[in-house]
Short mmCIF file of C-alpha atoms in Angstrom, two decimals:
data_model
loop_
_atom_site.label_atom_id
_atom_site.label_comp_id
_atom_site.label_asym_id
_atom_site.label_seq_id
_atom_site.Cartn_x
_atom_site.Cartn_y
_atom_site.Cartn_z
CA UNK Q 17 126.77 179.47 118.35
CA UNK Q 18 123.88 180.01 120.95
CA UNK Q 19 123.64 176.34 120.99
CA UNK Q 20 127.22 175.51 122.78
CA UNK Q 21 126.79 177.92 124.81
CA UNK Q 22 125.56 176.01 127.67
CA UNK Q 23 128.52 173.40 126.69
CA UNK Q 24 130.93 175.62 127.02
CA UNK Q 25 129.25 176.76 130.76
CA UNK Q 26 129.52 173.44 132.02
CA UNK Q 27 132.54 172.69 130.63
CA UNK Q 28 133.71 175.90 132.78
CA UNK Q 29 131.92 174.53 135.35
CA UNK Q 30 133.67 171.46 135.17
CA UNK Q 31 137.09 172.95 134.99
CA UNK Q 32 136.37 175.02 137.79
CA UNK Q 33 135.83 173.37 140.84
CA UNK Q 34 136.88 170.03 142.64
CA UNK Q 35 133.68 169.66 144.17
CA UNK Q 36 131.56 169.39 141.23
CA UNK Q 37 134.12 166.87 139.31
CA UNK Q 38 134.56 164.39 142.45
CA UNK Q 39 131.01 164.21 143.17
CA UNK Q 40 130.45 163.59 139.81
CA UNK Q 41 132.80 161.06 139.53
CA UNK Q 42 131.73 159.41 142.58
CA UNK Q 43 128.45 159.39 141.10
CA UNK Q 44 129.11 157.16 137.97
CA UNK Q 45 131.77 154.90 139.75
CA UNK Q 46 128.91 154.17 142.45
CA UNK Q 47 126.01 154.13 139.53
CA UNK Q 48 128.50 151.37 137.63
CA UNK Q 49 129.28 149.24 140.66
CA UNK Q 50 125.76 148.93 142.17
CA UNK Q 51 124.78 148.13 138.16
CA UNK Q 52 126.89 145.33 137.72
CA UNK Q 53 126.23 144.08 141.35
CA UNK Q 54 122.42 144.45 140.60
CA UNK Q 55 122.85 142.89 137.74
CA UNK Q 56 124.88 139.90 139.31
CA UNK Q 57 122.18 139.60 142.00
CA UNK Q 58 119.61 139.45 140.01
CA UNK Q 59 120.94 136.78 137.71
CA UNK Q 60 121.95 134.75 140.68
CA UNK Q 61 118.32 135.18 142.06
CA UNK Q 62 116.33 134.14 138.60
CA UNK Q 63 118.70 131.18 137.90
CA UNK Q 64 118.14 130.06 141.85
CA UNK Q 65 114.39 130.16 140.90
CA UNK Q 66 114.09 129.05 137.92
CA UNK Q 67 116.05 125.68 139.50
CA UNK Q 68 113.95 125.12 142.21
CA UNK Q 69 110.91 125.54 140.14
CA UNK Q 70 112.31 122.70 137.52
CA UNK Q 71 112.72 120.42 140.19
CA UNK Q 72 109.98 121.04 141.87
CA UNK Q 73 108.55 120.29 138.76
CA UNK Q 74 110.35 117.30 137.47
CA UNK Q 75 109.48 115.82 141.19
CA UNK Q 76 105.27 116.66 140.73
CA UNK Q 77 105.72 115.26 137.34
CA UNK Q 78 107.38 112.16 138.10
CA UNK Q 79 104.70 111.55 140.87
CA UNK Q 80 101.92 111.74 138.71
CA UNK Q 81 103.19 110.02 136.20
CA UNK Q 82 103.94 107.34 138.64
CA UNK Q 83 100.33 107.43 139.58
CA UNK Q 84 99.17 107.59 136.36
CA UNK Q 85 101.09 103.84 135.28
CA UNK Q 86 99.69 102.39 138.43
CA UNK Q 87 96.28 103.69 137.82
CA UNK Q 88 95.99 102.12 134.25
CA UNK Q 89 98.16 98.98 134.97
CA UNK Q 90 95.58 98.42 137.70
CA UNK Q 91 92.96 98.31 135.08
CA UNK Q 92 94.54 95.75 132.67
CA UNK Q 93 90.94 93.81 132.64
CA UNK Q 94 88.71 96.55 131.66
CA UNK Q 95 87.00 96.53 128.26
CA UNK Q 96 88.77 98.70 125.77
CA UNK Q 97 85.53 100.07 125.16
CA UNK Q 98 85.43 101.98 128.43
CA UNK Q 99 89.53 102.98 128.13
CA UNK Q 100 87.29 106.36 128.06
CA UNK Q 101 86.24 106.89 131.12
CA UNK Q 102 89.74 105.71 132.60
CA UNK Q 103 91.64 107.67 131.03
CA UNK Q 104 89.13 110.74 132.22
CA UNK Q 105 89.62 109.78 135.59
CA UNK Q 106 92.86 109.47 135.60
CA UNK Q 107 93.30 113.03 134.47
CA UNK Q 108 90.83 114.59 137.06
CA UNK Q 109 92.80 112.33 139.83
CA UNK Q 110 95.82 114.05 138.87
CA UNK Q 111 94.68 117.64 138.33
CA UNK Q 112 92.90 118.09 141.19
CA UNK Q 113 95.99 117.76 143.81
CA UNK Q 114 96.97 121.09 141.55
CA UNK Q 115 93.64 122.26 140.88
CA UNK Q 116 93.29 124.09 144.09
CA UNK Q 117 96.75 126.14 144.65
CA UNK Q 118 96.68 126.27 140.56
CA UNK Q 119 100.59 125.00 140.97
CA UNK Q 120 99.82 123.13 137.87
CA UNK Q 121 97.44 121.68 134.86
CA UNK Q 122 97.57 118.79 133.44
CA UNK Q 123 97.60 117.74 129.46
CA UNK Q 124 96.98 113.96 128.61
CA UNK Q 125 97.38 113.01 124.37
CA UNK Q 126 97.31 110.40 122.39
CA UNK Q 127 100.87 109.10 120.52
CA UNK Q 128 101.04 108.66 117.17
CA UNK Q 129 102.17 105.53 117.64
CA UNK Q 130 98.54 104.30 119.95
CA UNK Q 131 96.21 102.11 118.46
CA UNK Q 132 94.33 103.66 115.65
CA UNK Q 133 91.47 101.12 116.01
CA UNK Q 134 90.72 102.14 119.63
CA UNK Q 135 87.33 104.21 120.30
CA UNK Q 136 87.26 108.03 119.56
CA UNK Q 137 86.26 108.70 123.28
CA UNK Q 138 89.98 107.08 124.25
CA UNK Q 139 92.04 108.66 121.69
CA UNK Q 140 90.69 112.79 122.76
CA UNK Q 141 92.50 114.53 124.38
CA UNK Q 142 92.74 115.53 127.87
CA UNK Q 143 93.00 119.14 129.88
CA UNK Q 144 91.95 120.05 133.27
CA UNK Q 145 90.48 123.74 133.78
CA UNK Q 146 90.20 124.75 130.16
CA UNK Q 147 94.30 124.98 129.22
CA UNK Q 148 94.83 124.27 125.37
CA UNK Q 149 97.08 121.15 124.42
CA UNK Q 150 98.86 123.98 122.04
CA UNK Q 151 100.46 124.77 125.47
CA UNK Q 152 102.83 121.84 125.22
CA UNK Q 153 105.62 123.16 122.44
CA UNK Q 154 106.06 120.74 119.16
CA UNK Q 155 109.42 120.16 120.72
CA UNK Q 156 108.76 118.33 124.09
CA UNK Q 157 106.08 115.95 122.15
CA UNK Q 158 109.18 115.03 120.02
CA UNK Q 159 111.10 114.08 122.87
CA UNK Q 160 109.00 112.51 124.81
CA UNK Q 161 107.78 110.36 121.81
CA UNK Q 162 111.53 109.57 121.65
CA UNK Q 163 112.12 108.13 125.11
CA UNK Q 164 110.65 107.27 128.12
CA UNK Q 165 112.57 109.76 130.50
CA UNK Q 166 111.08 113.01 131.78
CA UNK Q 167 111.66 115.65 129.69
CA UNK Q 168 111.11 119.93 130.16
CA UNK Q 169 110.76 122.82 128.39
CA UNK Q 170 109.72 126.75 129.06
CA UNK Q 171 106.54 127.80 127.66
CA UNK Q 172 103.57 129.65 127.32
CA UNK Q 173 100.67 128.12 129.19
CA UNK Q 174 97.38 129.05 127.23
CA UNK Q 175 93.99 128.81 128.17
CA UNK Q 176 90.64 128.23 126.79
CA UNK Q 177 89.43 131.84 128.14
CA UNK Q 178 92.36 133.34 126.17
CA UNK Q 179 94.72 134.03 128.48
CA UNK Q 180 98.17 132.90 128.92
CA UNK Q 181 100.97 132.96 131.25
CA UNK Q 182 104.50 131.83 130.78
CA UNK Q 183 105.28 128.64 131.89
CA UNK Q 184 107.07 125.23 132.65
CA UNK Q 185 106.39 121.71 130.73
CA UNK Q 186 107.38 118.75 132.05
CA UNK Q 187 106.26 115.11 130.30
CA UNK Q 188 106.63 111.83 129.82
CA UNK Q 189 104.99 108.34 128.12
CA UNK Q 190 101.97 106.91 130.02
CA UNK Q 191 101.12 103.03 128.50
CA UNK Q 192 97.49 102.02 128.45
CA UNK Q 193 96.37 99.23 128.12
CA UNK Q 194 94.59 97.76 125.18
CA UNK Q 195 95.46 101.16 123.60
CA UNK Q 196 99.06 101.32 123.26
CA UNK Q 197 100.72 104.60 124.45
CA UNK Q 198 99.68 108.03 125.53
CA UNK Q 199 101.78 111.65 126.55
CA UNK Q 200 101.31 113.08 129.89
CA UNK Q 201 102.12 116.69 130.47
CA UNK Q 202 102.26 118.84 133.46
CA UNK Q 203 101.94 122.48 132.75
CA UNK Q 204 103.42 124.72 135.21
CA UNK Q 205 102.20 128.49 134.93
CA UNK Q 206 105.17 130.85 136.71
CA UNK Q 207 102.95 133.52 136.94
CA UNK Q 208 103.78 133.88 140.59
CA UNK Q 209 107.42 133.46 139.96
CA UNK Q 210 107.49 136.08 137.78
CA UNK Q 211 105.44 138.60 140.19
CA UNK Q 212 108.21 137.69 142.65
CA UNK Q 213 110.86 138.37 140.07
CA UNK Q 214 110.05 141.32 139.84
CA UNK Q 215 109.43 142.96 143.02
CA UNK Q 216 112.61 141.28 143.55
CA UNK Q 217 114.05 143.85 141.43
CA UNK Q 218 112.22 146.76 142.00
CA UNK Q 219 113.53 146.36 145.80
CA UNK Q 220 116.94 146.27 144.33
CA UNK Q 221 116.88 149.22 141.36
CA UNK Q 222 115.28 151.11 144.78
CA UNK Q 223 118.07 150.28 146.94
CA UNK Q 224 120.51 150.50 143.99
CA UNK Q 225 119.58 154.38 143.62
CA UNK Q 226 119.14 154.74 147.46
CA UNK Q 227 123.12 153.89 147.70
CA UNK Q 228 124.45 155.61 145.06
CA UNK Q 229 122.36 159.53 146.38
CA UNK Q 230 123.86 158.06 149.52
CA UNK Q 231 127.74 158.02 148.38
CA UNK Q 232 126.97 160.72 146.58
CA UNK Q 233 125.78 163.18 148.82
CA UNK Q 234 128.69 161.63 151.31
CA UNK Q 235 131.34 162.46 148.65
CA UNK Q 236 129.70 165.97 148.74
CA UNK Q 237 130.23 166.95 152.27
CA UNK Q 238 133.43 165.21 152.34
CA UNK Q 239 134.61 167.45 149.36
CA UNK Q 240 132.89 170.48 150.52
CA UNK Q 241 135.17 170.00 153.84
CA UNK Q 242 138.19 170.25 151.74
CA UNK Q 243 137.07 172.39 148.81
CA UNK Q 244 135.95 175.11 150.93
CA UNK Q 245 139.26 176.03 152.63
CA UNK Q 246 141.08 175.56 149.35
CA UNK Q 247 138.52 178.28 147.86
CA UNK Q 248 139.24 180.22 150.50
CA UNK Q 249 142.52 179.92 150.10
CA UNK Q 250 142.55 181.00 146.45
CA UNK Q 251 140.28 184.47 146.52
CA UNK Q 252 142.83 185.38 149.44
CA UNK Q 253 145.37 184.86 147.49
CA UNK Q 254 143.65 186.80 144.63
CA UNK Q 255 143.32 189.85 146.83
CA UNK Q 256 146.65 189.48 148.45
CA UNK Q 257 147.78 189.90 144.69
CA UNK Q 258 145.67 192.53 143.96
CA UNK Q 259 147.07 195.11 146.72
CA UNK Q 260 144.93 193.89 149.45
CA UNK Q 261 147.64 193.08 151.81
CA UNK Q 262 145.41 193.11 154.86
CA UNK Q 263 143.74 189.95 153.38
CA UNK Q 264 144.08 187.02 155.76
CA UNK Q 265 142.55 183.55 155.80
CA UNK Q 266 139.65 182.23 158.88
CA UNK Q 267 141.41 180.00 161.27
CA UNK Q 268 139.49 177.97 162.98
CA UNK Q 269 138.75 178.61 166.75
CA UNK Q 270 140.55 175.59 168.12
CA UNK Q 271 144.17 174.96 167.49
CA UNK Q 272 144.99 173.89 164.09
CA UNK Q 273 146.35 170.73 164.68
CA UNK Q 274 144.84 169.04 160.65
CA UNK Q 275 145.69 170.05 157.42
CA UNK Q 276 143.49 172.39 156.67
CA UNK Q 277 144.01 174.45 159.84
CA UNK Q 278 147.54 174.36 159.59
CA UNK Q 279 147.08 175.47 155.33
CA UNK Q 280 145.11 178.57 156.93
CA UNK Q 281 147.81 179.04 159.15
CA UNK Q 282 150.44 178.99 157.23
CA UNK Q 283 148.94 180.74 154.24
CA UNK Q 284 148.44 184.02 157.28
CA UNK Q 285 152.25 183.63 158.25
CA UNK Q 286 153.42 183.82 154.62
CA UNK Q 287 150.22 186.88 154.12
CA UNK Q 288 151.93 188.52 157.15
CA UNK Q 289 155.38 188.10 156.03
CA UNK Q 290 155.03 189.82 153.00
CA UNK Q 291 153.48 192.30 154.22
CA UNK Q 292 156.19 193.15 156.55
CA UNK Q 293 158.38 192.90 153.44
CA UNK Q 294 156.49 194.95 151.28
CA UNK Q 295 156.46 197.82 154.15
CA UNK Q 296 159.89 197.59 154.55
CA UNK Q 297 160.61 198.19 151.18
CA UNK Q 298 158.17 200.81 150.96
#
């Protein structure tokens, strides 16, 4: 019993007065729409990022894999036994353009399909600054073993100190010569994307809550203008019923030219009037 107690105060609350239910309407209409337009914005925001970073990254991709075929068909002549030390360069060419900014890393692995045969210092595999080959997903190797387009995938960009980052792969094939043919993959942490992302939508749950005290408290005064009269109104009438006949309504100072002013108005000419009734029937 004790515990509906407060239920059944707000509910009286509720019933009660205008002020409280329009404000409180106003509050979850405005809490709704800036939700869903949050919501919108922030969708429209990620997807515009997330395409800009994939072709970003298809276009660093495709220029180091460029690089990468001109590099090794430039060194058709060299003995197979020092592949090696190509290959190795090759890699540290590519990585360090990203090395710096850290906009990338850069993965280079044998196929299954490269010359068994070849020495074991051609056929390991390749990172720049520590990230783990498990950072390109079982997935994207199948592809790109499958074709010789550029192919992408999200991920999670691991690294040899045990930290990881989500991320973007993007690879392709890479012949070499004497060898047969090796996987290139760019690794794109979105680290940074992701810290943007976000205060992204702090700065909008902030101004989301900013605009909805702001309707509210407008809906408040805007209310209290009209409730307050109307309240008025009603204990005035309440006395008027109880005997009080003197009982009159505040007009405003200046002429009562809106509604409210002419409600008071009127309300102290019908007060008056039956009054003068009342006495002359007394």
């Amino acid at each position: 019993m004790a515990a509906s107690t407060p239920a059944r105060g707000l509910a009286r609350w509720w019933r009660g007065s205008i002020q409280v239910r329009v404000v409180a309407i106003t509050l979850a209409l405005s809490l709704l729409a800036m939700t869903l337009l949050a919501t919108t914005l922030l969708r429209q925001i990620s997807s515009g990022l997330q395409e800009a970073q994939v072709d970003a990254a298809v276009d660093d991709t495709a220029a180091g894999v460029a690089s990468a075929r001109s590099q090794l068909q430039a060194a058709q002549s060299i003995d197979p036994a020092t592949v090696g030390q190509l290959l190795t360069q090759v890699v540290e060419n590519l990585a360090s353009a990203g090395a710096a900014s850290g906009r990338y890393d850069v993965v280079l692995l044998r196929a299954p399909s490269a010359d068994t045969d070849a020495s074991a210092a051609s056929r390991a595999t390749r990172t720049s600054r520590g990230v783990l080959p498990d950072s390109v997903p079982t997935r994207l190797r199948d592809a790109v073993q499958a074709g010789t387009a550029l192919y992408w995938t999200p991920t999670t960009v691991a690294y040899a100190d045990a930290t990881s980052e989500p991320g973007l792969a993007v690879g392709s094939q890479v012949p070499v010569p004497s060898i047969g043919v090796y996987e290139l993959y760019y690794l794109f942490p979105l680290g940074p994307q992701e810290e943007t992302l976000a205060l992204v939508t702090r700065s909008v749950a902030s101004v989301a809550v900013l605009v909805v005290l702001l309707l509210s408290a407008i809906a408040f005064v805007v209310v209290r203008q009209v409730a307050r009269p109307v309240q008025q109104a009603a204990v005035t009438a309440e006395r008027l019923a109880g005997g009080d006949l003197d009982e009159r309504m505040t007009v405003p100072p200046r002429e009562p030219k809106d509604e409210i002013g002419r409600l008071a108005q009127s309300f102290n000419h019908m007060a008056g009037s039956l009054q003068e009734q009342i006495t002359r029937l007394e």
